[in-house]
Structures are given as structure tokens and as C-alpha cells.
Coordinates of C-alpha atoms in Angstrom, one line a residue:
M1294 CA -76.5 -14.6 42.6
A1295 CA -73.3 -12.7 41.5
E1296 CA -75.3 -10.0 40.2
K1297 CA -76.8 -9.4 43.3
T1298 CA -73.7 -9.5 45.4
A1299 CA -72.2 -6.8 42.9
V1300 CA -74.9 -4.1 43.5
A1301 CA -74.9 -4.8 47.1
R1302 CA -71.0 -4.3 47.1
I1303 CA -71.8 -0.8 44.7
V1304 CA -74.8 0.6 46.9
K1305 CA -72.5 -0.1 50.2
M1306 CA -70.0 1.7 48.5
F1307 CA -72.2 4.5 47.7
I1308 CA -73.2 4.5 51.3
Y1309 CA -69.8 4.7 52.5
L1310 CA -69.0 7.3 50.0
L1311 CA -71.8 9.6 51.0
L1312 CA -71.6 9.1 54.6
I1313 CA -67.7 10.2 54.1
I1314 CA -68.9 13.4 52.4
L1315 CA -71.4 14.2 55.3
A1316 CA -69.1 13.4 57.8
A1317 CA -66.7 16.0 55.9
M1318 CA -68.7 18.7 55.4
S1319 CA -69.5 18.5 59.1
I1320 CA -65.7 18.7 60.0
F1321 CA -65.3 21.5 57.7
P1322 CA -66.8 24.5 59.4
F1323 CA -64.3 23.3 62.8
F1324 CA -61.4 23.1 60.4
I1325 CA -61.3 26.6 59.5
M1326 CA -62.2 27.6 62.4
L1327 CA -59.2 26.2 63.7
V1328 CA -56.8 27.3 60.8
N1329 CA -58.3 30.9 61.4
A1330 CA -57.6 30.9 65.0
T1331 CA -53.5 31.1 63.8
R1332 CA -54.0 33.3 61.0
S1333 CA -53.8 37.4 61.6
T1334 CA -56.8 39.7 61.3
P1335 CA -55.3 41.0 57.7
Q1336 CA -55.1 37.4 56.4
I1337 CA -58.6 36.7 57.3
Q1338 CA -60.0 39.9 56.0
Q1339 CA -58.0 39.3 52.6
Q1340 CA -58.9 35.7 52.7
A1341 CA -61.4 34.3 54.9
V1342 CA -61.1 30.6 53.9
S1343 CA -57.4 29.0 54.0
L1344 CA -57.2 25.4 54.4
I1345 CA -53.1 26.1 55.4
P1346 CA -52.4 27.2 59.0
S1347 CA -50.6 30.1 60.1
S1348 CA -48.1 31.2 62.0
F1349 CA -50.0 34.0 64.3
L1350 CA -51.3 31.3 67.2
L1351 CA -48.8 33.0 69.8
N1352 CA -49.8 36.3 68.8
N1353 CA -53.8 35.7 69.2
M1354 CA -53.3 34.2 72.7
R1355 CA -51.2 37.5 73.5
L1356 CA -54.3 39.3 72.1
L1357 CA -56.7 37.5 74.1
S1358 CA -54.5 37.7 77.6
D1359 CA -54.5 41.7 77.2
R1360 CA -58.1 41.9 76.9
G1361 CA -58.8 42.3 80.7
A1362 CA -61.9 41.5 80.1
F1363 CA -61.7 37.9 78.3
D1364 CA -61.0 35.3 81.1
A1365 CA -60.9 31.9 79.6
L1366 CA -60.2 30.0 83.0
L1367 CA -62.9 32.3 84.8
G1368 CA -65.5 31.5 81.6
F1369 CA -64.8 28.1 81.7
R1370 CA -65.4 27.6 85.5
N1371 CA -69.1 29.7 85.2
S1372 CA -70.0 28.0 81.9
I1373 CA -69.2 24.5 83.4
I1374 CA -71.4 25.2 86.9
I1375 CA -74.1 26.5 84.9
A1376 CA -74.2 23.6 82.2
G1377 CA -73.1 20.9 84.5
G1378 CA -76.2 21.4 86.8
T1379 CA -78.5 22.0 84.2
T1380 CA -77.6 18.7 82.6
V1381 CA -77.7 17.0 85.9
L1382 CA -81.1 18.7 87.4
S1383 CA -82.6 18.0 84.0
L1384 CA -81.5 14.3 83.5
Y1385 CA -82.1 13.0 86.7
F1386 CA -85.2 14.6 87.4
S1387 CA -87.0 14.1 83.8
S1388 CA -86.1 10.3 84.2
L1389 CA -87.7 10.0 87.5
T1390 CA -90.8 11.4 86.3
A1391 CA -90.3 9.2 82.8
Y1392 CA -90.2 6.1 85.2
A1393 CA -93.3 7.5 87.3
L1394 CA -95.3 7.9 83.6
T1395 CA -93.8 4.6 82.7
A1396 CA -93.8 1.8 85.9
Y1397 CA -96.8 3.2 87.9
K1398 CA -100.5 3.3 87.0
W1399 CA -102.5 6.1 88.4
R1400 CA -105.4 7.8 87.1
L1401 CA -104.0 11.0 85.9
R1402 CA -101.0 9.3 84.4
Q1403 CA -102.4 9.8 80.7
G1404 CA -103.7 13.2 81.7
F1405 CA -100.5 14.0 82.9
F1406 CA -98.7 13.1 79.9
T1407 CA -100.9 14.9 77.7
F1408 CA -100.0 17.9 79.8
I1409 CA -96.3 17.7 79.2
M1410 CA -96.8 17.4 75.4
A1411 CA -98.7 20.4 75.5
V1412 CA -96.2 22.3 77.1
M1413 CA -93.7 20.9 74.8
M1414 CA -95.2 22.7 72.1
I1415 CA -94.8 26.5 73.8
P1416 CA -91.3 27.6 72.6
G1417 CA -88.9 28.6 75.5
L1418 CA -88.3 32.2 74.2
V1419 CA -91.9 32.9 75.2
G1420 CA -91.9 33.4 79.2
A1421 CA -88.3 34.1 78.9
I1422 CA -88.8 38.2 79.5
G1423 CA -91.1 37.1 82.3
Y1424 CA -89.0 35.3 84.1
A1425 CA -86.4 37.4 83.8
R1426 CA -88.5 40.3 85.2
L1427 CA -89.3 37.8 88.1
V1428 CA -85.7 37.3 89.0
W1429 CA -85.3 40.7 88.8
Q1430 CA -88.0 41.4 91.4
F1431 CA -86.4 39.0 94.1
E1432 CA -82.9 40.5 93.4
L1433 CA -81.4 36.8 92.2
T1434 CA -79.1 38.9 89.4
N1435 CA -75.6 37.6 89.2
N1436 CA -76.3 34.2 90.4
F1437 CA -76.3 30.8 88.6
L1438 CA -79.3 29.3 90.5
P1439 CA -81.8 31.2 88.3
L1440 CA -79.9 29.3 85.4
I1441 CA -80.0 26.1 86.6
L1442 CA -83.3 25.5 88.8
P1443 CA -85.3 25.7 85.8
A1444 CA -83.9 22.6 84.2
V1445 CA -85.7 20.4 86.5
A1446 CA -88.6 21.1 84.2
A1447 CA -87.5 19.6 81.0
P1448 CA -90.9 18.3 79.3
T1449 CA -88.3 17.1 76.0
I1450 CA -86.6 15.0 77.8
V1451 CA -89.4 13.5 80.2
F1452 CA -90.6 12.7 76.6
F1453 CA -87.4 10.9 75.5
M1454 CA -86.6 8.9 78.5
R1455 CA -90.6 7.9 78.6
Q1456 CA -90.4 6.5 74.8
Y1457 CA -86.9 4.6 75.9
L1458 CA -88.3 3.0 79.0
I1459 CA -91.3 2.0 77.3
A1460 CA -89.2 -0.1 75.0
T1461 CA -86.5 -1.5 77.6
L1462 CA -87.8 -1.2 81.0
S1463 CA -89.5 -4.6 82.6
I1464 CA -92.0 -4.3 85.2
D1465 CA -90.6 -7.8 86.5
I1466 CA -87.3 -6.2 87.5
V1467 CA -88.9 -3.9 88.9
N1468 CA -91.1 -6.2 91.1
S1469 CA -88.2 -8.4 92.0
G1470 CA -86.2 -5.6 93.5
R1471 CA -89.6 -4.9 95.5
V1472 CA -89.6 -8.3 96.4
D1473 CA -86.2 -8.2 97.6
G1474 CA -87.2 -5.1 100.0
A1475 CA -85.7 -2.4 97.8
N1476 CA -87.9 0.9 98.3
E1477 CA -88.5 3.0 95.0
F1478 CA -85.6 5.6 94.9
R1479 CA -83.6 2.7 95.6
I1480 CA -84.9 0.7 92.7
F1481 CA -84.4 3.8 90.3
N1482 CA -81.4 4.9 91.5
Q1483 CA -79.6 1.3 91.6
I1484 CA -81.8 -0.6 89.0
V1485 CA -83.4 1.4 86.4
L1486 CA -81.2 4.5 86.2
P1487 CA -78.5 2.1 85.0
M1488 CA -80.5 0.2 82.2
M1489 CA -80.8 4.0 81.0
K1490 CA -77.0 4.7 80.5
P1491 CA -77.7 4.9 76.5
A1492 CA -80.4 7.8 77.0
V1493 CA -79.0 9.3 79.6
A1494 CA -75.8 9.7 77.4
T1495 CA -77.3 10.5 74.2
Q1496 CA -79.4 13.5 76.2
A1497 CA -76.2 14.3 78.5
I1498 CA -74.7 15.6 75.3
F1499 CA -77.7 17.7 73.6
I1500 CA -78.5 19.7 77.0
F1501 CA -74.8 20.2 78.0
V1502 CA -74.3 21.9 74.5
A1503 CA -77.7 23.7 74.7
S1504 CA -76.8 25.2 78.3
W1505 CA -72.9 25.8 77.3
N1506 CA -74.3 28.0 74.3
T1507 CA -77.2 29.7 76.2
L1508 CA -76.5 33.5 75.5
F1509 CA -79.7 35.1 75.8
L1510 CA -80.6 34.4 79.6
P1511 CA -77.5 34.9 81.1
R1512 CA -77.3 38.1 79.2
L1513 CA -80.1 39.4 80.9
L1514 CA -79.5 38.4 84.4
L1515 CA -75.7 37.9 84.5
I1516 CA -74.3 41.6 85.2
N1517 CA -71.1 41.5 86.7
T1518 CA -68.5 40.1 84.3
D1519 CA -67.0 37.7 87.2
M1520 CA -70.0 35.9 86.2
F1521 CA -69.8 35.9 82.5
T1522 CA -70.1 32.5 81.0
M1523 CA -67.1 31.7 78.0
P1524 CA -70.4 32.4 75.1
L1525 CA -70.5 36.2 76.6
M1526 CA -66.8 36.6 77.1
V1527 CA -66.7 35.6 73.7
G1528 CA -69.1 38.5 72.6
L1529 CA -66.9 41.0 74.7
L1530 CA -64.1 40.5 72.0
N1531 CA -66.6 41.9 69.4
A1532 CA -67.6 45.2 71.6
D1533 CA -64.1 46.8 70.7
I1534 CA -65.4 49.7 68.5
Y1535 CA -62.0 50.7 67.6
R1536 CA -60.5 47.0 66.5
T1537 CA -61.6 43.7 66.2
E1538 CA -59.3 41.3 65.7
F1539 CA -60.7 38.0 63.9
G1540 CA -58.1 35.8 65.0
A1541 CA -58.2 36.2 68.7
I1542 CA -61.9 35.8 68.2
Y1543 CA -61.4 32.5 66.2
L1544 CA -59.0 31.4 69.0
A1545 CA -61.5 32.2 71.6
L1546 CA -64.7 30.1 69.7
S1547 CA -62.0 27.4 69.4
L1548 CA -61.4 27.3 72.9
S1549 CA -65.1 27.5 73.6
I1550 CA -65.8 24.5 71.8
L1551 CA -63.0 22.0 73.8
P1552 CA -65.5 21.2 76.4
L1553 CA -67.9 20.0 74.0
F1554 CA -65.9 17.4 71.9
V1555 CA -64.6 16.4 75.5
L1556 CA -68.0 15.4 76.7
Y1557 CA -68.7 13.9 73.2
F1558 CA -65.9 11.5 73.2
A1559 CA -66.4 10.6 76.6
L1560 CA -70.0 9.5 76.1
S1561 CA -69.9 8.1 72.6
R1562 CA -69.2 5.0 73.9
Y1563 CA -72.8 5.0 75.6
I1564 CA -74.4 6.2 72.5
I1565 CA -73.0 3.3 70.0
A1566 CA -74.1 0.6 72.9
G1567 CA -77.6 2.2 73.0
V1568 CA -77.5 2.2 69.2
Q1569 CA -76.9 -1.3 68.9
L1570 CA -79.1 -2.1 71.9
G1571 CA -82.2 -0.7 69.6
G1572 CA -81.1 -3.0 66.6
V1573 CA -81.4 -6.1 68.6
K1574 CA -84.5 -7.4 68.2
E1575 CA -86.1 -10.6 70.3

């Protein structure tokens, strides 16, 4: 028994050590980015990787403010509108579709789900050029709606939500709501959707990050610089043919990822709750 306990402790220590190493490897690139945001361009060119912050943070901030095309607040606003709208639409309608595929029995349910699975196999960029041409034909460029509305159809999110509901949703709860006189939308909004908080929080992070970092479609559809998202504005800093200020670029990148960290820390407790829920077996 003592030998088994000692082996278990060694295995546990090894797992913890491995997790610490993996966590350090994940954090290291962000740490280097933050350090480079405090360094000057010559320092970065001479030594790309440094663990010691420098004293050029204020100078890099001044360089960013001197770039008339770069407006961090405007970029934050535009990105939050697009990423927030995309996240809300995708989560709500995907959850609603997944609920219809789980709680109701109808003749074409399996065929509809098979169609959704088939759509998942198609790369998103396949129809991007055609969609951009359609938007141009309808003269909807410099508009956030063409970047937000397609989020209503998100087959990957539908699949994830359906799998979550299959494992957690009890049809008795739905039936009890019907007995009490609640309509179907009220049952979904007030009973089912709150039960899906861990799944919604997990997918919210992925959707928001993916939408926030999207560069291809916004570059095609947004012409006016006042409509540019944060990634597009960071790209403007690389467009200077005379000199590239690497310290200012790292500072802009550091600013651009701040909302992603805020979102993660705000929703992390729901993700942990979902993991704990998944680990409980009746």
C-alpha cells in the first residue's frame, strides 16, 4: 500500500510539473509581446527576445497617437460591435436550433442534422469571395451588418450545443413548463438557456475570439478607415514604407488582446462549472 501511495504521488507531481511547463509555454509569447511593447525598435532589431522590460513604453504610446490612421478607441468600438453582435446571434440561434433538434421529434430531424454536419465539412473561405461580391452588388460595404448577420448560421456551434443538450437536458423539465402554461419560447429562454450557461460561456469565448481576429472579410468589405476593426488598424502600422516601429506595433497588439483576456476571466467560472458538471455521474 505504501509503495502504491508513493507511486501515485510521483505520478501526481509529474502531472503537475507537466501542466506548469505547458502553462509557461502558453504564457511566454504573451509575456514577450508585453515586454517588447516597452522596448524601442533598435532594441527589438538587435535582440528580438528579452525578458527585461525597457523604458520606451511612453514613447511607443506617443508613436501610436501620432499615427492619424490608428485610433485605438475607434478600433475597439468597431471590433466590439462586430464581435459582440456575432457572438450573441450565433449563440442564441445555434442554441435554439440545437434545442429543436433535441427536444422535438419530427420527421426530418435526422436529415436536417445530417445536412448541418455536411455544411461543417465545407471550409468557410470557399464562399467568402462570392459573399463579398454579393455584398458589393447590394452596395452594403462599409456596413457592419454583412459581417454580423451570417453568424446566425453556425453549424459547428449547433453541433456542440446539441451534444451538450443530449447529455444534460431532461425532457421532464420541458414538459413541466408546458403543464404550467409556458409557451415554447419562454421555456427555452427561461429554463433551457440558463441550463446551458457552461456551454454558452465556452462557445462565447471561441466565437468572440474568432470574430475579433477576423481579418479577411473586414478587409474586403470595410473601405472607410472609420469602420476599421482593431486588427485592421494594427495592420495599418505595417503599411509605413519609410519605417516600421516595432515597439509601437507590439504595443498595439498588446492593446488588441486585452478584451479577449477580460472576456476569458469573466466567463472562466462558468467553464469550470461545466467541467465539474461533466465530471459528476449519477
